[in-house]
Amino acid sequence: MSNLYSKELIEHYKNPKRFSKMENPDLTGVAVNSLCGDELTLYVKNDNGTVVDVSFQGSGCAICLGTMSMFIDSFIDKNIRDLFKLSENEVLERISMDSDSPRKRCATLTLEAIQKLK
Amino acid sequence: MVNSIKQQFPIFQKNPDLVYLDSASTTQKPEVVIDSIINHYANSNANVHRGLYNLAYSADRAWQEAHETVAKYINAKSYKEIVFTRNSTESLNLLANSLALKEGDIILTTKLEHHSNLLPWLAIQEKRGVKVEFIDLLDSGEMDYDSFMDMVKKEGRNIKLLTLSHMSNVLGILNPVEKYIKVAKQIGVLTIVDAAQSIAHTSIDVQKLGCDFLVFSSHKVYGPSGVGVLYGREVLLNDLPPFLKGGEMVKNVKLSSVEWNELPWKFEAGTPAIEAGVAMAAALNWLDQEIKSVGGWEQYSRNEEALTKKALDMLSKVEGIEIVGGGDKHGVISLNIKGTHPHDIASILSDSSVCVRAGYHCAQPLHEALGLPGSVRLSLGIYNDEGDIKKFIQAVEKVAKLFR
């Protein structure tokens, strides 16, 4: 658990990257964790299937917001189809979380927001 | 060092570093309660109200004695006024389902209620057209008596039920329910006290409170989970129809007519959690002795208040701490750390073996009324000491520093 709250994660939580509402996004994905009320909204602009702009908004814990912030830059220039390929393992590894952590759902809310893009 | 009360709890014997500060969720169990459960199954197990053999007779006797112990503990007039349910929630659902409330009737409650004393009433509001009205809260989180009196003046005899939490599970404030009950009685309003939180923090005397009904759960007062209590005045319980129907609760069953069993068995349909009921009585007897040995409830409250105040003083020195609500806190403190989510706080505290609850604590409307996205709650039990508070503060300081 201690590894989980790395300086990097907390920095992302305090100053999340690309944290803003997007006007006229092509795709929007909303994910809510009904257990704790955390929510993420992911906005994507694409050009012929390639992500050209991305941003997010939301409220929640450090893991929820920090995880999205840690990944969001990497979405740029990616093919939308590749975005959907981001795996649970990649996410958990990146934030040093065990797969049986009680906080797993906080981390995978990022994945859910991607899956819900439409 | 494990203190002398903790020594009576196997969980603390086995985990001397455990800092358990979540007793408002559920208390730990002393050895004597665990032994009571083992003893029941090893020596006295039989169903109740049925058998004619000696073993069944002794199970029957233990079951009734458990009711008598509870009656004595809360100063009810007789065991007939004590119904064993699964928990406070079931006791309140029983009342919501069985009380004769109809369209146009008003139920008065507060915004600080646990969901268990809110949702059953909202459900019958929808189903039967009764109206649930809320007494306002002061900024401290204390109940606003003026708002209550305004409602009494405005709605008068349309108010049929007043149901109040004796102690807030978020704020730790002991509500002066007697004052409200007195007014309610003058205008013929039925009264329910939800003592789920207060049962382990103060003495409960139903005759002194003057309430018609009172509910609590065993697991919050050092007893096992799976059993709770509904107290009701005998004359009211006699007139109340049973909530659940089935075995144990009938005297005579014909296809054309049914005769319900006597009190309190009329409300105890099906085979109950017998071992849990018996062990709840063991827990109350144990607590009674422990409280006597510290000098009675008043002294216990003073000790608890001193420990709570110590925690509040130490917290006030940590940068970024925000305490939820005001009022006199009885062993329960909810807080936030500026810029930190409650779930992150609880997760990090867990690294130091500090157990606290994070979230809404089943009181979402209260958090909304106070404009909070949840909180972290420290709640004390009879076993907690200054050492626990110090470890808690150290862990909180760590979190505050991490997120500063």
Coordinates of C-alpha atoms in Angstrom, one line a residue:
Chain A
M1 CA 0.0 0.0 0.0
S2 CA 2.8 2.4 0.8
N3 CA 4.3 2.0 -2.7
L4 CA 0.9 2.9 -4.0
Y5 CA 1.0 6.5 -2.7
S6 CA 4.1 7.4 -4.5
K7 CA 5.2 11.0 -4.9
E8 CA 4.4 10.7 -8.6
L9 CA 0.8 9.5 -8.0
I10 CA 0.2 12.3 -5.4
E11 CA 1.7 14.9 -7.7
H12 CA -0.7 13.7 -10.5
Y13 CA -3.6 13.9 -8.0
K14 CA -2.8 17.4 -6.9
N15 CA -2.0 18.7 -10.4
P16 CA -3.8 16.4 -12.8
K17 CA -2.8 16.6 -16.5
R18 CA -5.3 17.7 -19.1
F19 CA -7.9 18.3 -16.5
S20 CA -10.5 20.3 -18.2
K21 CA -13.8 20.1 -20.0
M22 CA -13.6 19.7 -23.7
E23 CA -15.9 21.7 -26.0
N24 CA -17.4 19.5 -28.7
P25 CA -15.6 16.2 -28.1
D26 CA -16.0 13.4 -30.7
L27 CA -16.2 10.8 -28.0
T28 CA -17.1 11.0 -24.3
G29 CA -16.7 8.2 -21.7
V30 CA -18.3 8.5 -18.2
A31 CA -17.4 6.0 -15.5
V32 CA -18.8 6.0 -12.0
N33 CA -17.9 3.9 -9.0
S34 CA -21.2 3.6 -7.3
L35 CA -19.5 2.2 -4.1
C36 CA -17.7 5.5 -3.3
G37 CA -19.2 8.0 -5.8
D38 CA -15.9 8.6 -7.6
E39 CA -16.4 9.6 -11.3
L40 CA -14.4 10.2 -14.4
T41 CA -15.3 11.8 -17.7
L42 CA -12.9 11.3 -20.6
Y43 CA -13.1 13.5 -23.7
V44 CA -11.5 12.6 -27.0
K45 CA -11.2 14.4 -30.3
N46 CA -10.1 12.2 -33.2
D47 CA -9.0 12.6 -36.7
N48 CA -9.6 9.5 -38.9
G49 CA -9.4 7.2 -35.9
T50 CA -6.3 8.9 -34.3
V51 CA -6.6 10.7 -31.0
V52 CA -5.7 14.4 -31.6
D53 CA -6.8 15.8 -28.3
V54 CA -7.8 14.4 -25.0
S55 CA -8.8 15.7 -21.6
F56 CA -10.7 14.6 -18.5
Q57 CA -12.7 15.8 -15.5
G58 CA -13.8 14.0 -12.4
S59 CA -13.9 13.8 -8.7
G60 CA -12.5 11.1 -6.5
C61 CA -9.5 9.7 -4.6
A62 CA -5.8 10.1 -5.4
I63 CA -5.8 6.7 -7.1
C64 CA -8.8 7.4 -9.3
L65 CA -7.7 10.8 -10.5
G66 CA -3.9 10.1 -10.3
T67 CA -4.2 7.0 -12.5
M68 CA -6.0 8.8 -15.3
S69 CA -3.6 11.7 -15.1
M70 CA -0.6 9.3 -15.3
F71 CA -1.9 7.7 -18.5
I72 CA -3.7 10.5 -20.3
D73 CA -0.7 12.0 -22.2
S74 CA 0.0 8.6 -23.7
F75 CA -3.4 8.6 -25.4
I76 CA -2.3 11.3 -27.8
D77 CA -1.5 10.2 -31.4
K78 CA -2.8 6.7 -30.5
N79 CA -5.3 4.9 -32.7
I80 CA -8.6 4.8 -30.9
R81 CA -8.6 1.0 -31.3
D82 CA -5.3 0.8 -29.5
L83 CA -6.7 2.9 -26.7
F84 CA -9.2 0.2 -26.0
K85 CA -6.3 -2.3 -25.7
L86 CA -4.9 -0.7 -22.5
S87 CA -5.0 -3.7 -20.1
E88 CA -5.7 -4.0 -16.4
N89 CA -2.2 -5.4 -15.9
E90 CA -0.6 -2.4 -17.5
V91 CA -2.5 0.0 -15.3
L92 CA -1.9 -1.9 -12.0
E93 CA 1.8 -2.3 -12.8
R94 CA 2.2 1.4 -13.6
I95 CA 0.8 2.4 -10.2
S96 CA 2.4 -0.5 -8.3
M97 CA -0.9 -2.0 -7.2
D98 CA -1.5 -5.7 -6.4
S99 CA -4.3 -7.3 -8.4
D100 CA -6.1 -8.2 -5.1
S101 CA -6.0 -4.7 -3.7
P102 CA -9.2 -3.4 -2.2
R103 CA -8.7 -0.2 -4.1
K104 CA -8.4 -1.9 -7.6
R105 CA -11.7 -0.5 -8.7
C106 CA -10.3 3.1 -8.1
A107 CA -7.5 2.4 -10.6
T108 CA -9.5 0.6 -13.2
L109 CA -12.1 3.4 -13.4
T110 CA -9.7 4.8 -16.0
L111 CA -10.2 1.7 -18.1
E112 CA -13.9 1.9 -17.6
A113 CA -14.0 5.5 -18.9
I114 CA -12.1 4.4 -22.0
Q115 CA -14.5 1.4 -22.6
K116 CA -17.5 3.8 -22.3
L117 CA -16.2 6.2 -25.0
K118 CA -18.9 6.8 -27.5
Chain B
M1 CA 1.4 -2.9 26.1
V2 CA -2.1 -4.2 25.9
N3 CA -4.4 -2.7 28.6
S4 CA -6.4 -4.9 31.0
I5 CA -9.7 -4.6 29.0
K6 CA -7.9 -5.4 25.7
Q7 CA -6.6 -8.5 27.4
Q8 CA -10.1 -9.8 27.5
F9 CA -10.4 -9.7 23.7
P10 CA -8.7 -12.5 21.7
I11 CA -8.3 -10.2 18.7
F12 CA -6.1 -7.8 20.7
Q13 CA -4.2 -10.6 22.4
K14 CA -3.3 -12.0 18.9
N15 CA -2.7 -8.6 17.3
P16 CA -1.2 -6.3 20.0
D17 CA -0.4 -3.6 17.5
L18 CA -3.9 -3.4 16.2
V19 CA -5.4 0.1 16.6
Y20 CA -9.1 -0.5 16.2
L21 CA -11.0 2.8 16.0
D22 CA -14.1 1.6 14.1
S23 CA -16.3 0.5 17.0
A24 CA -19.2 2.6 15.6
S25 CA -19.2 0.1 12.7
T26 CA -18.9 -2.9 14.9
T27 CA -17.2 -3.6 18.2
Q28 CA -14.7 -6.3 18.9
K29 CA -15.9 -9.3 21.0
P30 CA -14.6 -10.2 24.5
E31 CA -13.6 -13.8 25.2
V32 CA -16.7 -14.3 27.4
V33 CA -19.0 -13.6 24.4
I34 CA -17.1 -15.9 22.1
D35 CA -17.1 -18.6 24.8
S36 CA -20.8 -18.2 25.2
I37 CA -21.3 -19.1 21.5
I38 CA -19.1 -22.1 21.8
N39 CA -20.8 -23.2 25.0
H40 CA -24.2 -22.9 23.4
Y41 CA -23.3 -25.2 20.5
A42 CA -21.2 -27.6 22.6
N43 CA -23.6 -28.0 25.5
S44 CA -27.1 -26.6 24.9
N45 CA -28.0 -26.7 21.3
A46 CA -31.6 -27.4 20.5
N47 CA -34.4 -25.4 18.8
V48 CA -36.5 -23.1 20.9
H49 CA -40.2 -23.3 21.6
R50 CA -40.6 -26.8 20.3
G51 CA -38.9 -29.7 22.0
L52 CA -40.2 -31.6 25.0
Y53 CA -36.9 -33.1 25.9
N54 CA -34.5 -31.7 28.5
L55 CA -32.0 -30.2 26.1
A56 CA -34.7 -28.3 24.3
Y57 CA -36.1 -27.2 27.6
S58 CA -32.7 -25.7 28.6
A59 CA -32.4 -24.0 25.2
D60 CA -35.9 -22.5 25.8
R61 CA -34.9 -21.3 29.2
A62 CA -31.6 -19.7 27.9
W63 CA -33.6 -18.0 25.2
Q64 CA -36.1 -16.5 27.6
E65 CA -33.3 -15.6 30.0
A66 CA -31.5 -13.7 27.2
H67 CA -34.7 -11.6 26.7
E68 CA -34.9 -11.1 30.5
T69 CA -31.3 -9.9 30.6
V70 CA -32.0 -7.3 27.8
A71 CA -35.2 -6.2 29.6
K72 CA -33.2 -5.6 32.8
Y73 CA -30.4 -3.9 30.9
I74 CA -32.6 -1.3 29.4
N75 CA -35.1 -1.2 32.3
A76 CA -38.1 -2.6 30.4
K77 CA -40.9 -3.8 32.5
S78 CA -40.9 -7.3 31.3
Y79 CA -39.2 -9.7 28.8
K80 CA -42.4 -9.5 26.8
E81 CA -41.4 -6.1 25.7
I82 CA -38.2 -7.4 24.2
V83 CA -38.3 -8.8 20.6
F84 CA -35.1 -10.2 19.2
T85 CA -34.6 -9.3 15.5
R86 CA -31.6 -9.5 13.3
N87 CA -30.4 -6.0 14.0
S88 CA -31.6 -2.3 14.4
T89 CA -32.3 -2.2 10.7
E90 CA -34.8 -5.1 10.9
S91 CA -36.3 -3.7 14.0
L92 CA -37.1 -0.4 12.2
N93 CA -38.3 -2.2 9.1
L94 CA -40.6 -4.2 11.4
L95 CA -42.1 -1.0 12.8
A96 CA -42.4 0.7 9.4
N97 CA -44.3 -2.3 8.1
S98 CA -46.5 -3.0 11.1
L99 CA -47.4 0.4 12.5
A100 CA -50.8 1.6 11.3
L101 CA -49.6 4.6 9.4
K102 CA -51.8 5.9 6.5
E103 CA -52.1 8.5 3.9
G104 CA -51.7 12.0 5.3
D105 CA -49.9 10.9 8.5
I106 CA -46.6 12.7 9.1
I107 CA -43.5 11.0 10.3
L108 CA -41.0 13.4 11.9
T109 CA -37.3 12.6 11.9
T110 CA -33.9 14.3 11.3
K111 CA -31.4 14.7 8.6
L112 CA -28.7 13.1 10.7
E113 CA -30.3 9.6 10.7
H114 CA -28.5 6.5 9.7
H115 CA -30.0 5.1 6.5
S116 CA -31.6 2.4 8.6
N117 CA -33.8 5.0 10.2
L118 CA -34.5 6.8 7.0
L119 CA -35.1 4.3 4.1
P120 CA -37.9 2.2 5.8
W121 CA -39.9 5.5 6.3
L122 CA -39.2 6.8 2.8
A123 CA -40.4 3.4 1.5
I124 CA -43.7 3.7 3.2
Q125 CA -44.0 7.3 2.2
E126 CA -44.0 6.1 -1.4
K127 CA -46.2 3.0 -0.8
R128 CA -48.8 4.4 1.7
G129 CA -48.7 8.1 1.1
V130 CA -47.5 9.1 4.5
K131 CA -45.2 12.1 4.6
V132 CA -41.7 12.2 6.1
E133 CA -40.6 15.6 7.4
F134 CA -37.2 16.5 8.7
I135 CA -36.3 18.5 11.8
D136 CA -33.6 21.0 10.9
L137 CA -30.0 20.8 12.2
L138 CA -27.9 23.6 13.7
D139 CA -24.5 24.2 12.1
S140 CA -23.0 22.1 14.9
G141 CA -25.1 19.1 13.7
E142 CA -27.2 19.3 16.9
M143 CA -31.0 19.0 16.4
D144 CA -32.8 22.3 16.2
Y145 CA -35.5 22.2 18.9
D146 CA -37.1 25.4 17.6
S147 CA -37.6 23.8 14.2
F148 CA -39.2 20.8 15.9
M149 CA -41.5 23.0 17.9
D150 CA -42.5 24.9 14.7
M151 CA -43.4 21.7 13.0
V152 CA -45.4 20.6 16.1
K153 CA -47.3 23.9 16.0
K154 CA -47.8 23.7 12.2
E155 CA -48.7 20.1 11.7
G156 CA -50.1 19.3 15.2
R157 CA -52.2 16.1 15.2
N158 CA -51.2 15.1 11.7
I159 CA -47.8 14.0 13.2
K160 CA -48.2 10.4 14.1
L161 CA -44.6 9.3 14.7
L162 CA -41.4 10.8 15.9
T163 CA -38.3 8.6 15.2
L164 CA -34.9 9.9 16.4
S165 CA -31.4 8.7 16.6
H166 CA -30.2 8.8 20.2
M167 CA -26.6 9.4 19.1
S168 CA -25.3 10.4 15.7
N169 CA -22.9 7.8 14.2
V170 CA -21.0 10.6 12.4
L171 CA -20.9 13.4 14.9
G172 CA -20.9 11.5 18.2
I173 CA -23.5 14.0 19.6
L174 CA -25.9 12.5 22.2
N175 CA -29.2 13.9 21.2
P176 CA -31.5 15.1 24.0
V177 CA -34.3 12.9 22.8
E178 CA -36.2 13.0 26.2
K179 CA -37.1 16.6 25.6
Y180 CA -38.6 15.8 22.2
I181 CA -40.4 12.7 23.5
K182 CA -42.0 14.7 26.2
V183 CA -43.6 17.0 23.7
A184 CA -44.5 14.2 21.4
K185 CA -46.3 12.4 24.2
Q186 CA -48.4 15.5 25.0
I187 CA -49.9 15.4 21.5
G188 CA -50.2 11.6 21.3
V189 CA -47.3 11.0 18.9
L190 CA -45.7 7.6 18.9
T191 CA -41.9 7.7 19.5
I192 CA -39.0 5.5 18.4
V193 CA -35.4 5.9 19.7
D194 CA -32.7 4.5 17.5
A195 CA -30.1 3.5 20.2
A196 CA -27.8 1.7 17.8
Q197 CA -24.9 4.1 18.5
S198 CA -25.7 5.1 22.1
I199 CA -26.1 1.6 23.5
A200 CA -22.4 1.2 24.0
H201 CA -21.8 4.8 25.2
T202 CA -24.4 5.6 27.8
S203 CA -26.9 3.9 30.1
I204 CA -30.2 3.2 28.4
D205 CA -33.4 3.4 30.5
V206 CA -36.5 3.1 28.3
Q207 CA -38.8 4.2 31.2
K208 CA -36.7 7.3 31.8
L209 CA -36.5 8.1 28.1
G210 CA -40.3 7.6 28.0
C211 CA -40.2 6.3 24.4
D212 CA -42.7 3.8 22.9
F213 CA -40.1 1.8 21.0
L214 CA -36.3 1.6 21.1
V215 CA -34.0 -0.4 18.8
F216 CA -30.4 -1.5 18.9
S217 CA -28.0 -4.1 17.5
S218 CA -26.0 -6.6 19.5
H219 CA -22.8 -6.3 17.4
K220 CA -22.4 -2.6 18.4
V221 CA -22.4 -3.5 22.1
Y222 CA -19.7 -6.2 22.2
G223 CA -22.2 -9.0 21.3
P224 CA -22.3 -11.1 18.1
S225 CA -23.8 -9.9 14.8
G226 CA -27.0 -11.4 13.5
V227 CA -29.2 -10.4 16.5
G228 CA -30.7 -7.1 17.5
V229 CA -33.5 -5.8 19.7
L230 CA -36.8 -4.1 19.3
Y231 CA -38.2 -2.8 22.6
G232 CA -41.9 -1.8 22.6
R233 CA -44.3 -1.0 25.3
E234 CA -46.4 -4.1 26.0
V235 CA -49.7 -2.5 25.2
L236 CA -48.5 -1.3 21.9
L237 CA -46.8 -4.6 20.9
N238 CA -50.0 -6.4 21.7
D239 CA -51.9 -4.4 19.2
L240 CA -49.2 -4.5 16.5
P241 CA -49.6 -7.2 13.8
P242 CA -46.6 -9.4 13.2
F243 CA -44.1 -8.5 10.5
L244 CA -42.9 -11.9 9.5
K245 CA -45.1 -15.0 9.6
G246 CA -44.1 -18.7 9.9
G247 CA -43.0 -21.1 12.6
E248 CA -42.5 -20.2 16.3
M249 CA -44.8 -17.1 16.2
V250 CA -48.2 -18.9 16.2
K251 CA -50.2 -20.8 18.8
N252 CA -52.9 -22.2 16.6
V253 CA -53.0 -22.6 12.9
K254 CA -56.2 -23.6 11.0
L255 CA -56.6 -23.0 7.3
S256 CA -59.4 -20.6 8.1
S257 CA -57.9 -18.8 11.1
V258 CA -54.6 -18.2 12.9
E259 CA -53.9 -17.3 16.5
W260 CA -50.6 -15.5 17.1
N261 CA -48.2 -16.6 19.8
E262 CA -47.7 -14.5 23.0
L263 CA -45.3 -11.6 23.3
P264 CA -42.6 -11.4 22.4
W265 CA -42.6 -14.6 20.3
K266 CA -45.3 -13.3 18.1
F267 CA -42.6 -11.2 16.4
E268 CA -39.9 -13.9 16.2
A269 CA -40.9 -16.0 13.2
G270 CA -38.7 -18.9 12.2
T271 CA -35.7 -20.3 14.0
P272 CA -33.7 -17.3 15.3
A273 CA -30.0 -16.9 15.8
I274 CA -30.2 -18.7 19.2
E275 CA -26.5 -18.7 20.0
A276 CA -26.3 -15.0 19.1
G277 CA -29.2 -14.0 21.3
V278 CA -27.7 -15.9 24.2
A279 CA -24.3 -14.4 23.6
M280 CA -25.8 -10.9 23.3
A281 CA -27.1 -11.4 26.9
A282 CA -23.6 -12.5 27.9
A283 CA -22.2 -9.3 26.3
L284 CA -24.6 -7.1 28.2
N285 CA -23.9 -8.8 31.5
W286 CA -20.1 -8.5 30.8
L287 CA -20.4 -4.8 29.9
D288 CA -22.6 -4.1 33.0
Q289 CA -19.8 -5.6 35.2
E290 CA -17.0 -3.6 33.4
I291 CA -18.9 -0.4 33.7
K292 CA -19.5 -1.0 37.4
S293 CA -15.8 -1.6 37.8
V294 CA -14.8 1.7 36.3
G295 CA -17.3 3.4 38.6
G296 CA -20.6 3.5 36.6
W297 CA -21.7 5.0 33.3
E298 CA -21.1 8.6 34.4
Q299 CA -17.5 7.9 35.1
Y300 CA -17.2 5.9 31.9
S301 CA -18.6 8.9 29.9
R302 CA -16.1 11.2 31.6
N303 CA -13.2 8.9 30.7
E304 CA -14.5 8.7 27.1
E305 CA -15.0 12.4 26.9
A306 CA -11.4 13.0 28.2
L307 CA -10.0 10.6 25.6
T308 CA -12.1 12.2 22.8
K309 CA -11.0 15.7 23.9
K310 CA -7.4 14.5 23.9
A311 CA -7.8 13.3 20.3
L312 CA -9.5 16.6 19.3
D313 CA -6.7 18.6 20.9
M314 CA -4.0 16.6 19.1
L315 CA -5.9 16.8 15.8
S316 CA -6.2 20.6 16.1
K317 CA -2.4 20.8 16.0
V318 CA -2.2 18.9 12.6
E319 CA -2.2 21.3 9.6
G320 CA -5.2 20.8 7.3
I321 CA -7.5 18.9 9.7
E322 CA -11.2 19.8 9.5
I323 CA -13.5 18.3 12.1
V324 CA -17.0 17.5 11.0
G325 CA -19.7 19.3 13.1
G326 CA -19.5 20.6 16.7
G327 CA -21.3 19.7 19.9
D328 CA -20.1 17.3 22.6
K329 CA -18.6 14.3 21.0
H330 CA -19.0 11.0 22.7
G331 CA -16.2 8.8 21.4
V332 CA -16.9 9.5 17.8
I333 CA -15.0 12.1 15.7
S334 CA -15.4 12.5 11.9
L335 CA -12.8 14.5 10.0
N336 CA -11.3 15.5 6.7
I337 CA -7.7 16.4 5.7
K338 CA -7.7 19.3 3.3
G339 CA -7.1 18.2 -0.2
T340 CA -7.2 14.5 0.6
H341 CA -9.9 12.1 -0.1
P342 CA -11.3 10.1 2.9
H343 CA -10.6 6.8 1.2
D344 CA -7.0 7.6 0.7
I345 CA -6.7 8.6 4.3
A346 CA -8.2 5.3 5.5
S347 CA -6.0 3.3 3.1
I348 CA -2.8 5.0 4.4
L349 CA -3.8 4.7 8.0
S350 CA -4.3 1.0 7.4
D351 CA -0.5 0.8 6.8
S352 CA 0.0 1.6 10.4
S353 CA -2.6 -1.0 11.5
V354 CA -5.0 1.9 12.3
C355 CA -8.6 0.9 11.4
V356 CA -11.0 3.7 10.7
R357 CA -14.0 4.1 8.5
A358 CA -14.2 6.3 5.4
G359 CA -17.1 7.4 3.3
Y360 CA -20.6 8.5 4.3
H361 CA -21.0 6.0 7.3
C362 CA -24.5 5.2 6.0
A363 CA -25.5 8.9 6.6
Q364 CA -25.3 10.4 3.2
P365 CA -28.0 13.0 3.7
L366 CA -26.1 14.3 6.8
H367 CA -22.9 14.7 4.8
E368 CA -24.9 16.5 2.0
A369 CA -26.5 18.8 4.6
L370 CA -23.0 19.7 5.9
G371 CA -21.7 20.0 2.3
L372 CA -19.1 17.2 2.6
P373 CA -18.0 14.5 0.1
G374 CA -17.7 12.0 3.0
S375 CA -15.3 11.9 6.0
V376 CA -13.0 9.7 7.9
R377 CA -14.4 8.5 11.3
L378 CA -12.6 7.5 14.4
S379 CA -14.8 5.8 16.9
L380 CA -13.9 4.5 20.4
G381 CA -14.8 1.4 22.2
I382 CA -14.3 0.4 25.8
Y383 CA -10.8 -1.0 25.0
N384 CA -9.3 2.1 23.4
D385 CA -6.6 4.1 25.3
E386 CA -4.3 7.0 24.9
G387 CA -1.8 4.8 23.1
D388 CA -4.3 4.2 20.3
I389 CA -5.0 7.9 20.0
K390 CA -1.3 8.6 19.7
K391 CA -0.8 6.0 17.0
F392 CA -3.8 7.4 15.2
I393 CA -2.4 11.0 15.3
Q394 CA 1.0 9.8 14.1
A395 CA -0.6 8.1 11.1
V396 CA -2.8 11.1 10.4
E397 CA 0.3 13.4 10.5
K398 CA 1.9 11.1 8.0
V399 CA -1.0 11.4 5.6
A400 CA -1.2 15.2 6.0
K401 CA 2.5 15.5 5.2
L402 CA 2.2 13.2 2.2
F403 CA -0.5 15.3 0.6
R404 CA 0.7 18.8 1.7

